[in-house]
């Protein structure tokens, strides 16, 4: 008799394929991609992901399924991470400066945005854009139609990953378009 979830011919179960896909990809895998791997419609793939997420969480395996950046990935739970520090490399990058966080907030909320617009909103230099680009948190997304066609900046998928967001819609709302409560502490 064929075990549930397995093909009558041969092959891994859908849950096994799902786990293997999330592990092998090394990046968030979209629902569409998972549906292709599993050979099912997206709504069926979502049910499989939901069941797999619950199964992994209840099994206490040292990893969990996280929905982030428009997809799903396997991650180490925060409570487990400190115990793994001898295995993890490279060491984390130094924390972003207040200025870099301010620039990043302006870009995240106003994208696409030019450097001049960032500087006008901050009331100071936007030189940390270079650091944010090096960390792959922001990127050039085009050019403005303004005189001189300045570069337009926007956030990256890595920004979503680093801040644990599935999309920019999860950013906290701004109070009447004012960035002041976000930028200065």
JSON list of C-alpha atoms in Angstrom, two decimals:
[
{"chain": "A", "resi": 1, "resn": "UNK", "atom": "CA", "xyz": [0.00, 0.00, 0.00]},
{"chain": "A", "resi": 2, "resn": "UNK", "atom": "CA", "xyz": [1.28, 3.50, -0.86]},
{"chain": "A", "resi": 3, "resn": "UNK", "atom": "CA", "xyz": [1.91, 5.79, 2.15]},
{"chain": "A", "resi": 4, "resn": "UNK", "atom": "CA", "xyz": [-0.27, 8.93, 2.23]},
{"chain": "A", "resi": 5, "resn": "UNK", "atom": "CA", "xyz": [1.19, 11.82, 0.28]},
{"chain": "A", "resi": 6, "resn": "UNK", "atom": "CA", "xyz": [3.33, 9.61, -1.96]},
{"chain": "A", "resi": 7, "resn": "UNK", "atom": "CA", "xyz": [2.90, 8.79, -5.61]},
{"chain": "A", "resi": 8, "resn": "UNK", "atom": "CA", "xyz": [1.82, 5.24, -6.43]},
{"chain": "A", "resi": 9, "resn": "UNK", "atom": "CA", "xyz": [4.92, 4.99, -8.64]},
{"chain": "A", "resi": 10, "resn": "UNK", "atom": "CA", "xyz": [7.82, 6.51, -6.71]},
{"chain": "A", "resi": 11, "resn": "UNK", "atom": "CA", "xyz": [9.04, 9.76, -5.25]},
{"chain": "A", "resi": 12, "resn": "UNK", "atom": "CA", "xyz": [9.08, 11.80, -2.09]},
{"chain": "A", "resi": 13, "resn": "UNK", "atom": "CA", "xyz": [5.97, 13.04, -0.34]},
{"chain": "A", "resi": 14, "resn": "UNK", "atom": "CA", "xyz": [4.81, 16.62, -0.86]},
{"chain": "A", "resi": 15, "resn": "UNK", "atom": "CA", "xyz": [5.98, 17.47, 2.66]},
{"chain": "A", "resi": 16, "resn": "UNK", "atom": "CA", "xyz": [9.44, 16.03, 1.90]},
{"chain": "A", "resi": 17, "resn": "UNK", "atom": "CA", "xyz": [9.61, 17.99, -1.37]},
{"chain": "A", "resi": 18, "resn": "UNK", "atom": "CA", "xyz": [8.51, 21.15, 0.40]},
{"chain": "A", "resi": 19, "resn": "UNK", "atom": "CA", "xyz": [11.15, 20.78, 3.13]},
{"chain": "A", "resi": 20, "resn": "UNK", "atom": "CA", "xyz": [13.85, 19.98, 0.58]},
{"chain": "A", "resi": 21, "resn": "UNK", "atom": "CA", "xyz": [12.90, 22.99, -1.57]},
{"chain": "A", "resi": 22, "resn": "UNK", "atom": "CA", "xyz": [13.03, 25.39, 1.38]},
{"chain": "A", "resi": 23, "resn": "UNK", "atom": "CA", "xyz": [16.36, 23.98, 2.54]},
{"chain": "A", "resi": 24, "resn": "UNK", "atom": "CA", "xyz": [18.03, 23.80, -0.87]},
{"chain": "A", "resi": 25, "resn": "UNK", "atom": "CA", "xyz": [16.99, 27.23, -2.12]},
{"chain": "A", "resi": 26, "resn": "UNK", "atom": "CA", "xyz": [18.88, 29.19, 0.54]},
{"chain": "A", "resi": 27, "resn": "UNK", "atom": "CA", "xyz": [16.49, 32.10, -0.02]},
{"chain": "A", "resi": 28, "resn": "UNK", "atom": "CA", "xyz": [12.78, 32.74, 0.42]},
{"chain": "A", "resi": 29, "resn": "UNK", "atom": "CA", "xyz": [10.83, 30.59, -2.04]},
{"chain": "A", "resi": 30, "resn": "UNK", "atom": "CA", "xyz": [7.60, 32.05, -3.42]},
{"chain": "A", "resi": 31, "resn": "UNK", "atom": "CA", "xyz": [4.31, 30.23, -3.27]},
{"chain": "A", "resi": 32, "resn": "UNK", "atom": "CA", "xyz": [4.32, 30.08, -7.06]},
{"chain": "A", "resi": 33, "resn": "UNK", "atom": "CA", "xyz": [7.71, 28.35, -7.05]},
{"chain": "A", "resi": 34, "resn": "UNK", "atom": "CA", "xyz": [6.56, 25.89, -4.39]},
{"chain": "A", "resi": 35, "resn": "UNK", "atom": "CA", "xyz": [3.43, 25.13, -6.40]},
{"chain": "A", "resi": 36, "resn": "UNK", "atom": "CA", "xyz": [5.63, 24.28, -9.39]},
{"chain": "A", "resi": 37, "resn": "UNK", "atom": "CA", "xyz": [7.90, 22.03, -7.31]},
{"chain": "A", "resi": 38, "resn": "UNK", "atom": "CA", "xyz": [4.92, 20.27, -5.74]},
{"chain": "A", "resi": 39, "resn": "UNK", "atom": "CA", "xyz": [2.99, 20.08, -9.01]},
{"chain": "A", "resi": 40, "resn": "UNK", "atom": "CA", "xyz": [-0.16, 21.59, -7.46]},
{"chain": "A", "resi": 41, "resn": "UNK", "atom": "CA", "xyz": [-2.13, 24.85, -7.76]},
{"chain": "A", "resi": 42, "resn": "UNK", "atom": "CA", "xyz": [-1.05, 27.74, -5.52]},
{"chain": "A", "resi": 43, "resn": "UNK", "atom": "CA", "xyz": [-4.00, 27.31, -3.13]},
{"chain": "A", "resi": 44, "resn": "UNK", "atom": "CA", "xyz": [-3.02, 23.66, -2.58]},
{"chain": "A", "resi": 45, "resn": "UNK", "atom": "CA", "xyz": [0.63, 24.71, -2.13]},
{"chain": "A", "resi": 46, "resn": "UNK", "atom": "CA", "xyz": [-0.48, 27.20, 0.54]},
{"chain": "A", "resi": 47, "resn": "UNK", "atom": "CA", "xyz": [-2.30, 24.42, 2.40]},
{"chain": "A", "resi": 48, "resn": "UNK", "atom": "CA", "xyz": [0.87, 22.27, 2.19]},
{"chain": "A", "resi": 49, "resn": "UNK", "atom": "CA", "xyz": [3.03, 25.14, 3.50]},
{"chain": "A", "resi": 50, "resn": "UNK", "atom": "CA", "xyz": [0.60, 25.75, 6.36]},
{"chain": "A", "resi": 51, "resn": "UNK", "atom": "CA", "xyz": [0.58, 22.07, 7.31]},
{"chain": "A", "resi": 52, "resn": "UNK", "atom": "CA", "xyz": [4.38, 21.83, 6.99]},
{"chain": "A", "resi": 53, "resn": "UNK", "atom": "CA", "xyz": [4.87, 24.96, 9.14]},
{"chain": "A", "resi": 54, "resn": "UNK", "atom": "CA", "xyz": [2.69, 23.48, 11.90]},
{"chain": "A", "resi": 55, "resn": "UNK", "atom": "CA", "xyz": [4.42, 20.09, 11.64]},
{"chain": "A", "resi": 56, "resn": "UNK", "atom": "CA", "xyz": [7.91, 21.61, 11.89]},
{"chain": "A", "resi": 57, "resn": "UNK", "atom": "CA", "xyz": [6.91, 23.84, 14.82]},
{"chain": "A", "resi": 58, "resn": "UNK", "atom": "CA", "xyz": [5.37, 20.97, 16.79]},
{"chain": "A", "resi": 59, "resn": "UNK", "atom": "CA", "xyz": [8.34, 18.67, 16.14]},
{"chain": "A", "resi": 60, "resn": "UNK", "atom": "CA", "xyz": [10.80, 21.09, 17.81]},
{"chain": "A", "resi": 61, "resn": "UNK", "atom": "CA", "xyz": [13.53, 20.38, 15.24]},
{"chain": "A", "resi": 62, "resn": "UNK", "atom": "CA", "xyz": [15.64, 23.49, 15.82]},
{"chain": "A", "resi": 63, "resn": "UNK", "atom": "CA", "xyz": [14.32, 25.32, 12.77]},
{"chain": "A", "resi": 64, "resn": "UNK", "atom": "CA", "xyz": [11.03, 26.92, 11.76]},
{"chain": "A", "resi": 65, "resn": "UNK", "atom": "CA", "xyz": [9.35, 28.09, 8.57]},
{"chain": "A", "resi": 66, "resn": "UNK", "atom": "CA", "xyz": [9.32, 31.87, 8.22]},
{"chain": "A", "resi": 67, "resn": "UNK", "atom": "CA", "xyz": [7.18, 33.87, 5.80]},
{"chain": "A", "resi": 68, "resn": "UNK", "atom": "CA", "xyz": [9.37, 36.75, 4.63]},
{"chain": "A", "resi": 69, "resn": "UNK", "atom": "CA", "xyz": [10.09, 38.84, 1.52]},
{"chain": "A", "resi": 70, "resn": "UNK", "atom": "CA", "xyz": [7.18, 37.36, -0.42]},
{"chain": "A", "resi": 71, "resn": "UNK", "atom": "CA", "xyz": [8.18, 33.75, 0.19]},
{"chain": "A", "resi": 72, "resn": "UNK", "atom": "CA", "xyz": [9.03, 31.10, 2.75]},
{"chain": "A", "resi": 73, "resn": "UNK", "atom": "CA", "xyz": [12.34, 29.94, 4.17]},
{"chain": "A", "resi": 74, "resn": "UNK", "atom": "CA", "xyz": [13.72, 27.76, 6.94]},
{"chain": "A", "resi": 75, "resn": "UNK", "atom": "CA", "xyz": [15.35, 29.67, 9.80]},
{"chain": "A", "resi": 76, "resn": "UNK", "atom": "CA", "xyz": [16.76, 29.04, 13.24]},
{"chain": "A", "resi": 77, "resn": "UNK", "atom": "CA", "xyz": [14.44, 30.25, 16.01]},
{"chain": "A", "resi": 78, "resn": "UNK", "atom": "CA", "xyz": [15.84, 33.31, 17.84]},
{"chain": "A", "resi": 79, "resn": "UNK", "atom": "CA", "xyz": [16.08, 31.39, 21.14]},
{"chain": "A", "resi": 80, "resn": "UNK", "atom": "CA", "xyz": [18.37, 28.81, 19.50]},
{"chain": "A", "resi": 81, "resn": "UNK", "atom": "CA", "xyz": [20.69, 31.20, 17.66]},
{"chain": "A", "resi": 82, "resn": "UNK", "atom": "CA", "xyz": [22.95, 32.19, 20.63]},
{"chain": "A", "resi": 83, "resn": "UNK", "atom": "CA", "xyz": [23.86, 28.54, 21.17]},
{"chain": "A", "resi": 84, "resn": "UNK", "atom": "CA", "xyz": [25.07, 28.27, 17.58]},
{"chain": "A", "resi": 85, "resn": "UNK", "atom": "CA", "xyz": [27.49, 31.21, 17.64]},
{"chain": "A", "resi": 86, "resn": "UNK", "atom": "CA", "xyz": [30.63, 28.99, 17.37]},
{"chain": "A", "resi": 87, "resn": "UNK", "atom": "CA", "xyz": [29.28, 27.67, 14.06]},
{"chain": "A", "resi": 88, "resn": "UNK", "atom": "CA", "xyz": [28.14, 30.91, 12.54]},
{"chain": "A", "resi": 89, "resn": "UNK", "atom": "CA", "xyz": [30.37, 33.08, 10.39]},
{"chain": "A", "resi": 90, "resn": "UNK", "atom": "CA", "xyz": [31.17, 35.71, 9.41]},
{"chain": "A", "resi": 91, "resn": "UNK", "atom": "CA", "xyz": [30.48, 37.83, 12.47]},
{"chain": "A", "resi": 92, "resn": "UNK", "atom": "CA", "xyz": [27.56, 40.19, 12.04]},
{"chain": "A", "resi": 93, "resn": "UNK", "atom": "CA", "xyz": [28.17, 43.58, 10.52]},
{"chain": "A", "resi": 94, "resn": "UNK", "atom": "CA", "xyz": [28.37, 46.48, 12.94]},
{"chain": "A", "resi": 95, "resn": "UNK", "atom": "CA", "xyz": [25.02, 48.12, 13.67]},
{"chain": "A", "resi": 96, "resn": "UNK", "atom": "CA", "xyz": [23.93, 50.88, 11.34]},
{"chain": "A", "resi": 97, "resn": "UNK", "atom": "CA", "xyz": [24.54, 54.42, 12.55]},
{"chain": "A", "resi": 98, "resn": "UNK", "atom": "CA", "xyz": [21.63, 56.69, 13.41]},
{"chain": "A", "resi": 99, "resn": "UNK", "atom": "CA", "xyz": [22.25, 58.62, 10.20]},
{"chain": "A", "resi": 100, "resn": "UNK", "atom": "CA", "xyz": [22.15, 55.43, 8.13]},
{"chain": "A", "resi": 101, "resn": "UNK", "atom": "CA", "xyz": [18.91, 54.34, 9.82]},
{"chain": "A", "resi": 102, "resn": "UNK", "atom": "CA", "xyz": [17.39, 57.76, 9.11]},
{"chain": "A", "resi": 103, "resn": "UNK", "atom": "CA", "xyz": [18.33, 57.56, 5.44]},
{"chain": "A", "resi": 104, "resn": "UNK", "atom": "CA", "xyz": [17.03, 53.99, 5.25]},
{"chain": "A", "resi": 105, "resn": "UNK", "atom": "CA", "xyz": [13.71, 55.04, 6.80]},
{"chain": "A", "resi": 106, "resn": "UNK", "atom": "CA", "xyz": [13.30, 57.86, 4.28]},
{"chain": "A", "resi": 107, "resn": "UNK", "atom": "CA", "xyz": [14.07, 55.51, 1.38]},
{"chain": "A", "resi": 108, "resn": "UNK", "atom": "CA", "xyz": [11.75, 52.78, 2.69]},
{"chain": "A", "resi": 109, "resn": "UNK", "atom": "CA", "xyz": [8.79, 55.11, 3.12]},
{"chain": "A", "resi": 110, "resn": "UNK", "atom": "CA", "xyz": [9.28, 57.43, 0.14]},
{"chain": "A", "resi": 111, "resn": "UNK", "atom": "CA", "xyz": [10.76, 55.20, -2.55]},
{"chain": "A", "resi": 112, "resn": "UNK", "atom": "CA", "xyz": [11.65, 55.83, -5.21]},
{"chain": "A", "resi": 113, "resn": "UNK", "atom": "CA", "xyz": [13.48, 58.87, -3.89]},
{"chain": "A", "resi": 114, "resn": "UNK", "atom": "CA", "xyz": [16.50, 60.92, -4.97]},
{"chain": "A", "resi": 115, "resn": "UNK", "atom": "CA", "xyz": [19.48, 61.76, -2.79]},
{"chain": "A", "resi": 116, "resn": "UNK", "atom": "CA", "xyz": [18.52, 65.45, -2.81]},
{"chain": "A", "resi": 117, "resn": "UNK", "atom": "CA", "xyz": [15.03, 64.56, -1.55]},
{"chain": "A", "resi": 118, "resn": "UNK", "atom": "CA", "xyz": [16.56, 62.40, 1.20]},
{"chain": "A", "resi": 119, "resn": "UNK", "atom": "CA", "xyz": [18.84, 65.25, 2.26]},
{"chain": "A", "resi": 120, "resn": "UNK", "atom": "CA", "xyz": [15.92, 67.71, 2.26]},
{"chain": "A", "resi": 121, "resn": "UNK", "atom": "CA", "xyz": [13.83, 65.43, 4.47]},
{"chain": "A", "resi": 122, "resn": "UNK", "atom": "CA", "xyz": [16.70, 64.72, 6.86]},
{"chain": "A", "resi": 123, "resn": "UNK", "atom": "CA", "xyz": [18.07, 68.22, 6.92]},
{"chain": "A", "resi": 124, "resn": "UNK", "atom": "CA", "xyz": [21.54, 66.78, 6.40]},
{"chain": "A", "resi": 125, "resn": "UNK", "atom": "CA", "xyz": [23.79, 64.64, 4.24]},
{"chain": "A", "resi": 126, "resn": "UNK", "atom": "CA", "xyz": [22.69, 61.36, 2.70]},
{"chain": "A", "resi": 127, "resn": "UNK", "atom": "CA", "xyz": [26.25, 60.06, 2.33]},
{"chain": "A", "resi": 128, "resn": "UNK", "atom": "CA", "xyz": [25.28, 56.83, 4.11]},
{"chain": "A", "resi": 129, "resn": "UNK", "atom": "CA", "xyz": [23.43, 55.73, 0.94]},
{"chain": "A", "resi": 130, "resn": "UNK", "atom": "CA", "xyz": [26.75, 54.20, -0.13]},
{"chain": "A", "resi": 131, "resn": "UNK", "atom": "CA", "xyz": [26.93, 52.12, 3.07]},
{"chain": "A", "resi": 132, "resn": "UNK", "atom": "CA", "xyz": [23.32, 51.02, 2.60]},
{"chain": "A", "resi": 133, "resn": "UNK", "atom": "CA", "xyz": [24.10, 50.00, -0.98]},
{"chain": "A", "resi": 134, "resn": "UNK", "atom": "CA", "xyz": [27.18, 48.05, 0.13]},
{"chain": "A", "resi": 135, "resn": "UNK", "atom": "CA", "xyz": [25.01, 46.17, 2.63]},
{"chain": "A", "resi": 136, "resn": "UNK", "atom": "CA", "xyz": [22.50, 45.54, -0.17]},
{"chain": "A", "resi": 137, "resn": "UNK", "atom": "CA", "xyz": [19.69, 47.22, 1.76]},
{"chain": "A", "resi": 138, "resn": "UNK", "atom": "CA", "xyz": [19.05, 49.83, -0.94]},
{"chain": "A", "resi": 139, "resn": "UNK", "atom": "CA", "xyz": [19.66, 49.97, -4.68]},
{"chain": "A", "resi": 140, "resn": "UNK", "atom": "CA", "xyz": [19.32, 52.30, -7.63]},
{"chain": "A", "resi": 141, "resn": "UNK", "atom": "CA", "xyz": [15.88, 51.69, -9.12]},
{"chain": "A", "resi": 142, "resn": "UNK", "atom": "CA", "xyz": [15.98, 54.23, -11.94]},
{"chain": "A", "resi": 143, "resn": "UNK", "atom": "CA", "xyz": [16.46, 57.88, -12.78]},
{"chain": "A", "resi": 144, "resn": "UNK", "atom": "CA", "xyz": [14.23, 60.85, -12.04]},
{"chain": "A", "resi": 145, "resn": "UNK", "atom": "CA", "xyz": [12.80, 63.03, -14.79]},
{"chain": "A", "resi": 146, "resn": "UNK", "atom": "CA", "xyz": [14.12, 66.08, -12.89]},
{"chain": "A", "resi": 147, "resn": "UNK", "atom": "CA", "xyz": [16.95, 68.21, -14.28]},
{"chain": "A", "resi": 148, "resn": "UNK", "atom": "CA", "xyz": [20.14, 66.17, -14.40]},
{"chain": "A", "resi": 149, "resn": "UNK", "atom": "CA", "xyz": [18.16, 62.91, -14.08]},
{"chain": "A", "resi": 150, "resn": "UNK", "atom": "CA", "xyz": [19.34, 62.07, -10.55]},
{"chain": "A", "resi": 151, "resn": "UNK", "atom": "CA", "xyz": [19.38, 58.47, -9.39]},
{"chain": "A", "resi": 152, "resn": "UNK", "atom": "CA", "xyz": [16.30, 57.08, -7.65]},
{"chain": "A", "resi": 153, "resn": "UNK", "atom": "CA", "xyz": [16.80, 54.78, -4.65]},
{"chain": "A", "resi": 154, "resn": "UNK", "atom": "CA", "xyz": [14.59, 52.03, -3.30]},
{"chain": "A", "resi": 155, "resn": "UNK", "atom": "CA", "xyz": [14.87, 49.14, -0.87]},
{"chain": "A", "resi": 156, "resn": "UNK", "atom": "CA", "xyz": [15.89, 45.60, -1.79]},
{"chain": "A", "resi": 157, "resn": "UNK", "atom": "CA", "xyz": [14.67, 42.11, -0.96]},
{"chain": "A", "resi": 158, "resn": "UNK", "atom": "CA", "xyz": [17.52, 41.95, 1.54]},
{"chain": "A", "resi": 159, "resn": "UNK", "atom": "CA", "xyz": [15.97, 44.93, 3.35]},
{"chain": "A", "resi": 160, "resn": "UNK", "atom": "CA", "xyz": [12.78, 42.88, 3.74]},
{"chain": "A", "resi": 161, "resn": "UNK", "atom": "CA", "xyz": [14.80, 39.88, 4.94]},
{"chain": "A", "resi": 162, "resn": "UNK", "atom": "CA", "xyz": [16.86, 41.85, 7.46]},
{"chain": "A", "resi": 163, "resn": "UNK", "atom": "CA", "xyz": [13.79, 43.52, 8.95]},
{"chain": "A", "resi": 164, "resn": "UNK", "atom": "CA", "xyz": [11.60, 40.40, 8.85]},
{"chain": "A", "resi": 165, "resn": "UNK", "atom": "CA", "xyz": [9.00, 41.90, 6.52]},
{"chain": "A", "resi": 166, "resn": "UNK", "atom": "CA", "xyz": [7.02, 40.08, 3.86]},
{"chain": "A", "resi": 167, "resn": "UNK", "atom": "CA", "xyz": [6.40, 43.34, 2.00]},
{"chain": "A", "resi": 168, "resn": "UNK", "atom": "CA", "xyz": [6.70, 47.11, 2.40]},
{"chain": "A", "resi": 169, "resn": "UNK", "atom": "CA", "xyz": [3.01, 47.17, 3.35]},
{"chain": "A", "resi": 170, "resn": "UNK", "atom": "CA", "xyz": [4.10, 45.85, 6.78]},
{"chain": "A", "resi": 171, "resn": "UNK", "atom": "CA", "xyz": [6.03, 49.04, 7.57]},
{"chain": "A", "resi": 172, "resn": "UNK", "atom": "CA", "xyz": [4.39, 50.87, 10.49]},
{"chain": "A", "resi": 173, "resn": "UNK", "atom": "CA", "xyz": [2.15, 53.74, 9.35]},
{"chain": "A", "resi": 174, "resn": "UNK", "atom": "CA", "xyz": [3.47, 57.26, 9.38]},
{"chain": "A", "resi": 175, "resn": "UNK", "atom": "CA", "xyz": [1.72, 59.88, 11.47]},
{"chain": "A", "resi": 176, "resn": "UNK", "atom": "CA", "xyz": [0.30, 62.37, 8.95]},
{"chain": "A", "resi": 177, "resn": "UNK", "atom": "CA", "xyz": [3.30, 62.03, 6.63]},
{"chain": "A", "resi": 178, "resn": "UNK", "atom": "CA", "xyz": [5.75, 63.18, 9.30]},
{"chain": "A", "resi": 179, "resn": "UNK", "atom": "CA", "xyz": [9.03, 61.28, 9.57]},
{"chain": "A", "resi": 180, "resn": "UNK", "atom": "CA", "xyz": [10.18, 63.08, 12.71]},
{"chain": "A", "resi": 181, "resn": "UNK", "atom": "CA", "xyz": [9.06, 60.36, 15.11]},
{"chain": "A", "resi": 182, "resn": "UNK", "atom": "CA", "xyz": [11.00, 57.79, 13.09]},
{"chain": "A", "resi": 183, "resn": "UNK", "atom": "CA", "xyz": [14.18, 59.69, 12.45]},
{"chain": "A", "resi": 184, "resn": "UNK", "atom": "CA", "xyz": [15.27, 61.34, 15.64]},
{"chain": "A", "resi": 185, "resn": "UNK", "atom": "CA", "xyz": [15.43, 59.78, 19.09]}
]
